[in-house]
mmCIF file with all atom_site columns, C-alpha atoms in Angstrom:
data_model
loop_
_atom_site.group_PDB
_atom_site.id
_atom_site.type_symbol
_atom_site.label_atom_id
_atom_site.label_alt_id
_atom_site.label_comp_id
_atom_site.label_asym_id
_atom_site.label_entity_id
_atom_site.label_seq_id
_atom_site.pdbx_PDB_ins_code
_atom_site.Cartn_x
_atom_site.Cartn_y
_atom_site.Cartn_z
_atom_site.occupancy
_atom_site.B_iso_or_equiv
_atom_site.pdbx_formal_charge
_atom_site.auth_seq_id
_atom_site.auth_comp_id
_atom_site.auth_asym_id
_atom_site.auth_atom_id
_atom_site.pdbx_PDB_model_num
ATOM 1  C CA . UNK A 1 1  ? 3.614   14.374 14.577 1.00 62.00 ? 26 UNK A CA 1
ATOM 2  C CA . UNK A 1 2  ? 3.903   13.020 11.060 1.00 74.00 ? 27 UNK A CA 1
ATOM 3  C CA . UNK A 1 3  ? 6.295   14.577 8.564  1.00 83.00 ? 28 UNK A CA 1
ATOM 4  C CA . UNK A 1 4  ? 4.083   15.864 5.754  1.00 89.00 ? 29 UNK A CA 1
ATOM 5  C CA . UNK A 1 5  ? 6.865   17.357 3.630  1.00 87.00 ? 30 UNK A CA 1
ATOM 6  C CA . UNK A 1 6  ? 6.124   16.395 0.057  1.00 90.00 ? 31 UNK A CA 1
ATOM 7  C CA . UNK A 1 7  ? 2.446   15.718 0.740  1.00 94.00 ? 32 UNK A CA 1
ATOM 8  C CA . UNK A 1 8  ? 0.311   16.166 -2.362 1.00 95.00 ? 33 UNK A CA 1
ATOM 9  C CA . UNK A 1 9  ? -3.036  17.427 -1.137 1.00 94.00 ? 34 UNK A CA 1
ATOM 10 C CA . UNK A 1 10 ? -6.201  16.899 -3.154 1.00 92.00 ? 35 UNK A CA 1
ATOM 11 C CA . UNK A 1 11 ? -9.745  17.977 -2.497 1.00 87.00 ? 36 UNK A CA 1
ATOM 12 C CA . UNK A 1 12 ? -12.163 15.235 -1.606 1.00 70.00 ? 37 UNK A CA 1
ATOM 13 C CA . UNK A 1 13 ? -14.440 14.326 -4.495 1.00 69.00 ? 38 UNK A CA 1
ATOM 14 C CA . UNK A 1 14 ? -17.340 14.505 -2.017 1.00 67.00 ? 39 UNK A CA 1
ATOM 15 C CA . UNK A 1 15 ? -16.625 18.108 -1.003 1.00 69.00 ? 40 UNK A CA 1
ATOM 16 C CA . UNK A 1 16 ? -18.443 19.718 -3.916 1.00 67.00 ? 41 UNK A CA 1
ATOM 17 C CA . UNK A 1 17 ? -19.018 23.467 -3.814 1.00 67.00 ? 42 UNK A CA 1
ATOM 18 C CA . UNK A 1 18 ? -19.598 24.135 -0.126 1.00 65.00 ? 43 UNK A CA 1
ATOM 19 C CA . UNK A 1 19 ? -18.362 27.730 0.012  1.00 68.00 ? 44 UNK A CA 1
ATOM 20 C CA . UNK A 1 20 ? -14.862 26.566 0.870  1.00 66.00 ? 45 UNK A CA 1
ATOM 21 C CA . UNK A 1 21 ? -15.912 24.006 3.481  1.00 72.00 ? 46 UNK A CA 1
ATOM 22 C CA . UNK A 1 22 ? -13.836 21.214 1.977  1.00 85.00 ? 47 UNK A CA 1
ATOM 23 C CA . UNK A 1 23 ? -11.652 18.362 3.101  1.00 87.00 ? 48 UNK A CA 1
ATOM 24 C CA . UNK A 1 24 ? -8.264  17.673 1.535  1.00 92.00 ? 49 UNK A CA 1
ATOM 25 C CA . UNK A 1 25 ? -6.484  14.327 1.624  1.00 93.00 ? 50 UNK A CA 1
ATOM 26 C CA . UNK A 1 26 ? -2.830  13.466 1.051  1.00 95.00 ? 51 UNK A CA 1
ATOM 27 C CA . UNK A 1 27 ? -2.257  9.769  0.425  1.00 94.00 ? 52 UNK A CA 1
ATOM 28 C CA . UNK A 1 28 ? 1.091   9.823  -1.355 1.00 95.00 ? 53 UNK A CA 1
ATOM 29 C CA . UNK A 1 29 ? 3.238   9.329  1.771  1.00 93.00 ? 54 UNK A CA 1
ATOM 30 C CA . UNK A 1 30 ? 4.000   5.653  2.444  1.00 93.00 ? 55 UNK A CA 1
ATOM 31 C CA . UNK A 1 31 ? 2.181   4.299  5.496  1.00 94.00 ? 56 UNK A CA 1
ATOM 32 C CA . UNK A 1 32 ? 0.161   7.466  6.086  1.00 95.00 ? 57 UNK A CA 1
ATOM 33 C CA . UNK A 1 33 ? -3.019  9.222  5.001  1.00 96.00 ? 58 UNK A CA 1
ATOM 34 C CA . UNK A 1 34 ? -3.385  12.836 6.120  1.00 96.00 ? 59 UNK A CA 1
ATOM 35 C CA . UNK A 1 35 ? -6.572  14.914 6.185  1.00 94.00 ? 60 UNK A CA 1
ATOM 36 C CA . UNK A 1 36 ? -6.972  18.666 6.648  1.00 92.00 ? 61 UNK A CA 1
ATOM 37 C CA . UNK A 1 37 ? -9.458  21.505 6.289  1.00 90.00 ? 62 UNK A CA 1
ATOM 38 C CA . UNK A 1 38 ? -8.892  23.214 2.942  1.00 87.00 ? 63 UNK A CA 1
ATOM 39 C CA . UNK A 1 39 ? -9.661  26.631 4.463  1.00 86.00 ? 64 UNK A CA 1
ATOM 40 C CA . UNK A 1 40 ? -6.624  26.307 6.767  1.00 88.00 ? 65 UNK A CA 1
ATOM 41 C CA . UNK A 1 41 ? -3.820  24.810 4.678  1.00 84.00 ? 66 UNK A CA 1
ATOM 42 C CA . UNK A 1 42 ? -1.179  25.698 7.277  1.00 87.00 ? 67 UNK A CA 1
ATOM 43 C CA . UNK A 1 43 ? -3.283  24.526 10.199 1.00 89.00 ? 68 UNK A CA 1
ATOM 44 C CA . UNK A 1 44 ? -3.495  21.126 11.851 1.00 92.00 ? 69 UNK A CA 1
ATOM 45 C CA . UNK A 1 45 ? -4.095  17.859 10.058 1.00 93.00 ? 70 UNK A CA 1
ATOM 46 C CA . UNK A 1 46 ? -5.156  14.399 11.123 1.00 94.00 ? 71 UNK A CA 1
ATOM 47 C CA . UNK A 1 47 ? -3.047  11.363 10.240 1.00 95.00 ? 72 UNK A CA 1
ATOM 48 C CA . UNK A 1 48 ? -4.275  7.816  9.789  1.00 96.00 ? 73 UNK A CA 1
ATOM 49 C CA . UNK A 1 49 ? -2.805  4.496  8.783  1.00 96.00 ? 74 UNK A CA 1
ATOM 50 C CA . UNK A 1 50 ? -3.953  3.479  5.295  1.00 96.00 ? 75 UNK A CA 1
ATOM 51 C CA . UNK A 1 51 ? -5.986  0.615  6.810  1.00 97.00 ? 76 UNK A CA 1
ATOM 52 C CA . UNK A 1 52 ? -7.730  2.917  9.298  1.00 97.00 ? 77 UNK A CA 1
ATOM 53 C CA . UNK A 1 53 ? -8.517  5.427  6.532  1.00 94.00 ? 78 UNK A CA 1
ATOM 54 C CA . UNK A 1 54 ? -9.889  2.693  4.271  1.00 94.00 ? 79 UNK A CA 1
ATOM 55 C CA . UNK A 1 55 ? -12.116 1.475  7.115  1.00 94.00 ? 80 UNK A CA 1
ATOM 56 C CA . UNK A 1 56 ? -13.392 4.999  7.718  1.00 91.00 ? 81 UNK A CA 1
ATOM 57 C CA . UNK A 1 57 ? -14.167 5.533  4.028  1.00 87.00 ? 82 UNK A CA 1
ATOM 58 C CA . UNK A 1 58 ? -15.972 2.157  3.795  1.00 90.00 ? 83 UNK A CA 1
ATOM 59 C CA . UNK A 1 59 ? -18.040 2.955  6.894  1.00 90.00 ? 84 UNK A CA 1
ATOM 60 C CA . UNK A 1 60 ? -19.086 6.363  5.600  1.00 84.00 ? 85 UNK A CA 1
ATOM 61 C CA . UNK A 1 61 ? -20.012 4.990  2.186  1.00 81.00 ? 86 UNK A CA 1
ATOM 62 C CA . UNK A 1 62 ? -22.300 2.358  3.685  1.00 71.00 ? 87 UNK A CA 1
ATOM 63 C CA . UNK A 1 63 ? -24.128 4.981  5.777  1.00 61.00 ? 88 UNK A CA 1
ATOM 64 C CA . UNK A 1 64 ? -24.598 7.501  2.985  1.00 51.00 ? 89 UNK A CA 1
#
């Protein structure tokens, strides 16, 4: 499991006002991008390499 101490979480700009159903991203840790559900800040998170995250974001933008 990745060490997320010092992670600076920010709400996705695409989350909008969805009654708390938001995604938060922390991309300030070298070599890692973490994603979590904003409703469960102490719960699990997913970790990606920066390249994998960039690929995911590109793929979702082209399908939107």
